[in-house]
Structures are given as C-alpha cells and as structure tokens.
Short mmCIF file of C-alpha atoms in Angstrom, two decimals:
data_model
loop_
_atom_site.label_atom_id
_atom_site.label_comp_id
_atom_site.label_asym_id
_atom_site.label_seq_id
_atom_site.Cartn_x
_atom_site.Cartn_y
_atom_site.Cartn_z
CA MET Q 1 -95.89 -106.76 44.44
CA PRO Q 2 -93.06 -105.37 42.31
CA ARG Q 3 -89.46 -106.44 42.59
CA VAL Q 4 -87.87 -102.98 42.51
CA ALA Q 5 -84.70 -102.94 40.46
CA ARG Q 6 -83.75 -99.23 40.90
CA LEU Q 7 -82.46 -98.99 37.36
CA SER Q 8 -80.29 -96.13 36.18
CA PRO Q 9 -80.96 -95.65 32.45
CA MET Q 10 -78.22 -94.91 29.97
CA PRO Q 11 -78.36 -91.18 29.10
CA LEU Q 12 -80.18 -90.58 25.84
CA ILE Q 13 -77.23 -89.14 23.98
CA ALA Q 14 -75.03 -92.04 25.12
CA LEU Q 15 -77.67 -94.49 23.94
CA LEU Q 16 -77.76 -92.90 20.50
CA CYS Q 17 -73.98 -92.71 20.21
CA ALA Q 18 -73.43 -96.26 21.42
CA ALA Q 19 -75.95 -97.60 18.93
CA ALA Q 20 -74.88 -95.41 16.00
CA LEU Q 21 -74.17 -97.23 12.76
CA SER Q 22 -71.67 -96.32 10.10
CA PRO Q 23 -72.90 -94.31 7.10
CA ALA Q 24 -72.59 -97.44 4.98
CA ASP Q 25 -75.04 -99.31 7.21
CA VAL Q 26 -77.79 -96.71 7.57
CA GLU Q 27 -79.90 -95.36 4.75
CA SER Q 28 -80.85 -91.65 4.80
CA PRO Q 29 -82.23 -89.74 6.64
CA ARG Q 30 -79.51 -89.79 9.30
CA PRO Q 31 -80.22 -88.94 12.95
CA PRO Q 32 -79.83 -85.25 13.82
CA ALA Q 33 -76.76 -84.26 15.83
CA GLU Q 34 -78.60 -82.39 18.56
CA ALA Q 35 -80.31 -84.15 21.47
CA LEU Q 36 -82.85 -83.35 24.14
CA ASP Q 37 -82.01 -83.32 27.87
CA PRO Q 38 -79.98 -86.54 28.27
CA GLY Q 39 -81.16 -86.89 31.87
CA ILE Q 40 -84.79 -87.44 30.85
CA VAL Q 41 -85.99 -90.28 28.66
CA GLN Q 42 -88.13 -88.84 25.87
CA CYS Q 43 -90.87 -91.20 24.64
CA ALA Q 44 -92.54 -90.83 21.27
CA ASN Q 45 -96.18 -91.35 20.36
CA LEU Q 46 -96.07 -92.15 16.65
CA VAL Q 47 -98.14 -90.50 13.94
CA TYR Q 48 -98.08 -92.68 10.84
CA GLY Q 49 -99.97 -93.91 7.78
CA LEU Q 50 -101.30 -90.56 6.58
CA GLY Q 51 -102.56 -89.29 9.92
CA LYS Q 52 -103.14 -92.29 12.19
CA THR Q 53 -102.07 -91.55 15.75
CA SER Q 54 -101.28 -93.51 18.88
CA VAL Q 55 -103.20 -91.29 21.29
CA CYS Q 56 -105.07 -94.26 22.80
CA PHE Q 57 -101.97 -95.61 24.53
CA SER Q 58 -101.84 -94.54 28.19
CA HIS Q 59 -98.74 -92.71 29.38
CA ASP Q 60 -99.34 -93.71 33.02
CA PHE Q 61 -96.56 -96.30 32.92
CA LEU Q 62 -94.04 -93.49 32.37
CA ILE Q 63 -95.07 -91.98 35.70
CA GLU Q 64 -95.01 -95.36 37.42
CA ALA Q 65 -91.53 -96.08 36.08
CA GLU Q 66 -90.26 -93.04 37.96
CA LYS Q 67 -91.84 -94.32 41.17
CA VAL Q 68 -90.37 -97.81 41.06
CA SER Q 69 -86.97 -97.13 39.46
CA HIS Q 70 -84.44 -94.35 38.89
CA ILE Q 71 -85.67 -93.83 35.34
CA ARG Q 72 -86.59 -90.20 34.71
CA THR Q 73 -89.08 -89.79 31.89
CA SER Q 74 -90.88 -87.01 30.07
CA ARG Q 75 -94.00 -88.33 31.92
CA ARG Q 76 -95.99 -87.66 28.74
CA PHE Q 77 -95.54 -88.80 25.17
CA ASN Q 78 -94.17 -86.47 22.53
CA GLN Q 79 -96.20 -86.77 19.33
CA VAL Q 80 -93.73 -87.59 16.55
CA GLN Q 81 -94.24 -88.18 12.84
CA LEU Q 82 -92.82 -91.57 11.88
CA GLU Q 83 -90.91 -90.11 8.94
CA SER Q 84 -89.43 -87.27 11.04
CA GLU Q 85 -85.75 -87.04 12.01
CA SER Q 86 -86.88 -86.03 15.51
CA LEU Q 87 -87.81 -89.67 16.07
CA TYR Q 88 -84.11 -90.34 16.66
CA LEU Q 89 -84.23 -88.16 19.78
CA HIS Q 90 -86.60 -90.64 21.40
CA PRO Q 91 -85.09 -94.00 22.40
CA PHE Q 92 -88.56 -95.41 23.12
CA ALA Q 93 -91.75 -95.10 21.07
CA VAL Q 94 -95.28 -96.51 21.01
CA MET Q 95 -97.41 -97.33 17.99
CA THR Q 96 -101.05 -98.35 18.13
CA GLY Q 97 -104.36 -97.93 16.36
CA GLU Q 98 -107.39 -99.60 14.84
CA GLY Q 99 -108.36 -100.38 11.25
CA ARG Q 100 -106.24 -100.89 8.18
CA PHE Q 101 -103.30 -98.65 7.34
CA ARG Q 102 -100.33 -98.41 4.99
CA LEU Q 103 -97.02 -96.72 5.62
CA THR Q 104 -95.36 -94.51 3.06
CA ASP Q 105 -91.99 -95.51 1.61
CA LEU Q 106 -90.33 -92.79 3.69
CA GLU Q 107 -92.02 -94.04 6.86
CA ARG Q 108 -90.87 -97.60 6.18
CA GLN Q 109 -87.32 -96.43 5.55
CA ASN Q 110 -87.23 -94.31 8.68
CA LEU Q 111 -88.77 -97.06 10.81
CA ARG Q 112 -86.05 -99.47 9.71
CA ASN Q 113 -83.28 -96.93 10.26
CA TYR Q 114 -84.60 -95.99 13.70
CA LEU Q 115 -84.70 -99.57 14.94
CA LEU Q 116 -81.29 -100.40 13.47
CA ALA Q 117 -79.82 -97.27 15.09
CA GLY Q 118 -80.83 -98.29 18.62
CA GLY Q 119 -84.49 -97.27 18.89
CA PHE Q 120 -87.18 -99.40 20.54
CA ILE Q 121 -90.90 -99.57 19.68
CA VAL Q 122 -93.83 -101.04 21.58
CA ALA Q 123 -96.61 -101.76 19.10
CA SER Q 124 -100.11 -102.69 20.19
CA SER Q 125 -103.27 -103.52 18.30
CA GLY Q 126 -105.92 -101.24 19.80
CA CYS Q 127 -108.81 -103.30 21.20
CA SER Q 128 -107.33 -106.42 19.59
CA ASN Q 129 -108.36 -105.00 16.23
CA HIS Q 130 -107.66 -107.69 13.63
CA LEU Q 131 -107.47 -105.26 10.70
CA TRP Q 132 -104.74 -103.23 12.40
CA ASP Q 133 -102.99 -106.46 13.38
CA GLN Q 134 -103.05 -107.63 9.78
CA SER Q 135 -101.74 -104.30 8.46
CA PHE Q 136 -99.00 -104.13 11.08
CA ARG Q 137 -97.74 -107.61 10.23
CA GLU Q 138 -97.76 -106.78 6.54
CA GLU Q 139 -95.79 -103.58 7.11
CA ILE Q 140 -93.18 -105.19 9.37
CA ALA Q 141 -92.67 -107.86 6.71
CA LEU Q 142 -92.00 -105.08 4.18
CA VAL Q 143 -89.67 -103.16 6.51
CA PHE Q 144 -87.75 -106.25 7.63
CA PRO Q 145 -88.29 -108.93 4.96
CA GLU Q 146 -85.37 -110.92 6.37
CA LEU Q 147 -86.90 -111.23 9.86
CA LYS Q 148 -90.00 -112.65 11.51
CA LEU Q 149 -91.74 -111.78 14.77
CA GLU Q 150 -90.83 -114.26 17.51
CA ARG Q 151 -93.05 -115.26 20.43
CA LEU Q 152 -91.51 -114.34 23.80
CA PRO Q 153 -91.61 -117.00 26.53
CA MET Q 154 -92.67 -115.81 29.98
CA THR Q 155 -89.21 -116.77 31.24
CA HIS Q 156 -87.62 -114.03 29.11
CA PRO Q 157 -85.87 -111.29 31.14
CA ILE Q 158 -88.24 -108.75 29.61
CA PHE Q 159 -90.92 -110.01 32.03
CA HIS Q 160 -88.63 -109.78 35.06
CA THR Q 161 -86.78 -106.47 34.71
CA VAL Q 162 -88.69 -104.40 37.28
CA TYR Q 163 -91.84 -106.41 37.90
CA ASP Q 164 -91.80 -110.19 38.08
CA ILE Q 165 -94.61 -111.08 35.68
CA ASP Q 166 -95.46 -114.77 35.55
CA HIS Q 167 -98.40 -114.48 33.17
CA LEU Q 168 -100.33 -111.94 31.13
CA ILE Q 169 -103.86 -111.29 32.34
CA ALA Q 170 -106.37 -111.10 29.52
CA LYS Q 171 -109.53 -109.02 29.57
CA LYS Q 172 -111.37 -112.11 28.36
CA THR Q 173 -110.83 -115.59 29.72
CA ALA Q 174 -110.56 -117.21 26.30
CA GLY Q 175 -107.03 -117.49 24.96
CA GLU Q 176 -103.67 -116.89 26.61
CA PRO Q 177 -102.22 -113.53 25.49
CA TYR Q 178 -98.56 -113.31 24.54
CA LEU Q 179 -95.99 -110.86 23.24
CA GLU Q 180 -93.93 -111.08 20.08
CA ALA Q 181 -90.55 -109.52 19.42
CA LEU Q 182 -88.51 -108.42 16.44
CA VAL Q 183 -84.88 -109.37 17.05
CA VAL Q 184 -81.97 -107.84 15.13
CA GLU Q 185 -78.59 -109.51 15.70
CA GLY Q 186 -79.62 -110.68 19.16
CA ARG Q 187 -81.16 -107.35 20.22
CA ILE Q 188 -84.91 -106.89 20.68
CA VAL Q 189 -85.87 -103.73 18.80
CA LEU Q 190 -89.66 -104.05 18.82
CA VAL Q 191 -92.26 -105.76 21.00
CA TYR Q 192 -95.76 -106.37 19.69
CA SER Q 193 -99.07 -107.34 21.28
CA GLN Q 194 -101.94 -108.38 19.04
CA ASP Q 195 -104.24 -108.23 22.09
CA GLY Q 196 -103.29 -104.78 23.32
CA LEU Q 197 -100.94 -103.09 25.81
CA ASN Q 198 -102.74 -99.73 25.63
CA ASP Q 199 -104.00 -99.67 29.24
CA THR Q 200 -107.07 -97.92 27.84
CA ALA Q 201 -108.67 -97.58 31.28
CA ASN Q 202 -106.11 -94.82 31.86
CA ALA Q 203 -105.83 -93.49 28.29
CA ALA Q 204 -107.35 -90.36 26.75
CA PRO Q 205 -111.04 -89.70 27.60
CA ASN Q 206 -112.32 -90.66 24.14
CA CYS Q 207 -110.45 -93.96 24.10
CA CYS Q 208 -112.17 -97.21 24.99
CA CYS Q 209 -111.84 -100.89 24.30
CA CYS Q 210 -115.08 -102.52 23.28
CA GLY Q 211 -114.83 -106.27 22.96
CA GLY Q 212 -111.05 -106.65 22.69
CA ASN Q 213 -108.89 -109.07 24.64
CA GLU Q 214 -106.57 -106.41 26.05
CA ILE Q 215 -103.91 -107.24 28.61
CA ARG Q 216 -105.00 -106.10 32.07
CA ASN Q 217 -101.53 -105.89 33.61
CA ALA Q 218 -100.32 -103.77 30.70
CA ARG Q 219 -98.97 -100.97 32.93
CA GLN Q 220 -96.52 -103.30 34.65
CA VAL Q 221 -95.56 -104.86 31.32
CA ASN Q 222 -94.88 -101.44 29.82
CA VAL Q 223 -92.71 -100.42 32.78
CA ASN Q 224 -90.67 -103.55 32.17
CA LEU Q 225 -90.43 -102.85 28.45
CA LEU Q 226 -89.16 -99.33 29.08
CA ALA Q 227 -86.57 -100.54 31.58
CA TYR Q 228 -85.47 -103.35 29.31
CA ALA Q 229 -85.14 -101.05 26.29
CA LEU Q 230 -82.88 -98.67 28.21
CA THR Q 231 -80.61 -101.32 29.70
CA HIS Q 232 -80.12 -103.81 26.87
#
C-alpha cells in the first residue's frame, strides 16, 4: 500500500529559474526564455544517438502520480531531441533503449547543460540489454568525466517519497537489482537502472522484454523518482 504524500510540485518555470546557472557556468545552447504551462509537469521522451528513441518506457506512472499526489503531469511523454533547446522546458526526462549507441558532441553538451541547469533524467537499459548499458556508461563518463555513478541504498529518501519501497522486485530471481545515481554538488540529477525501469507490460504495443531482469515494481519507483525530482 502506498504512503500518500500529497506533494505539490514546484511550478516548472520556478524550477527552471531557481536552478538557472550564470552564463559563465553553462555552455551554449542556453535554455529558451519561454515555458509551457507551469501548472503541468512536462516529461520528455528522449530521441538521441542518430534516431534512437525511448518509446518503450511506459508513461503509466505519470497517470498514477496524479492519483496518489497533487502532481499534475502531461500524462504522456513529449518526444524531444536530446540536442534540442526544448529539452529545457521539461524538468523530467526518460532515456532508454537497446543495443550500442553513440551521442553526438552537441547531444553530450546539451545533456550536461540540461542536468547542470536543474533537469532530471531517468535512464533505463531496455530488457537489461548489456550493449546499451555499456554504451550508456561510456557516454556518461564522457559527459561527466569528473563524476561516477553511485549505488543508491534502499534507505535513500528516493525510495520513500510517495511509496515506501523496501526492495526492488526483479523479473528473475537471480541477482538483487539496484539503482545508481549521478550526483552533482549533492543533488541527484540522473538515476540509472541497468536492469530496467521501463514497465514494459504497460508500454507501447510493440515493446516487450525477452529475457531481461526488469524491475517489476517499476511503476511505483518511477512515481517516487518524479516526486523526488520535483521536490529536491
């Protein structure tokens, strides 16, 4: 059963303004001045690496977040190119896929700027795909060479924001799944699952997970991640 926190998210424009960095701290391109409806949290589904998309990440958690908290969401993802300035209008984004990929220099630059400017990304290896996992780790090391992904303990507040989650339930019994985080000056800017938070049972019709060790309680985890991103 959920512990309902009835969160009231920071308006989108306030989030962007509060997290804005000085021109000396942020490489171009800069975030656009205009913003979408500040009363609704816009969530991005990233297109990256010369056409890879994150369509196999279920948006059902956005709908559930509205049911168990005061967070108002777009209820669907907005497809956004990673190198696009429109990314800055979305405080929360998902990135997933399978197989190897490489980001362009512009995508790497924009990814770094977005996270430094207050954005939050949930990244997930589709179907526990080891090639995507390897590529993702390589790219994050290029984008943030000064940082390393850190394993999150189950006692972290991220697991107890809306739902109290004591453990992650794996599709397979072998191996205990876990989440990793990228932390910038004490702030979590990215959470990553090498097993998978896609909730593919509720994703697009052509999406499936064949043989991966995906996390079964992913929907509750993703609700928590959204709430945490908007309140920390």
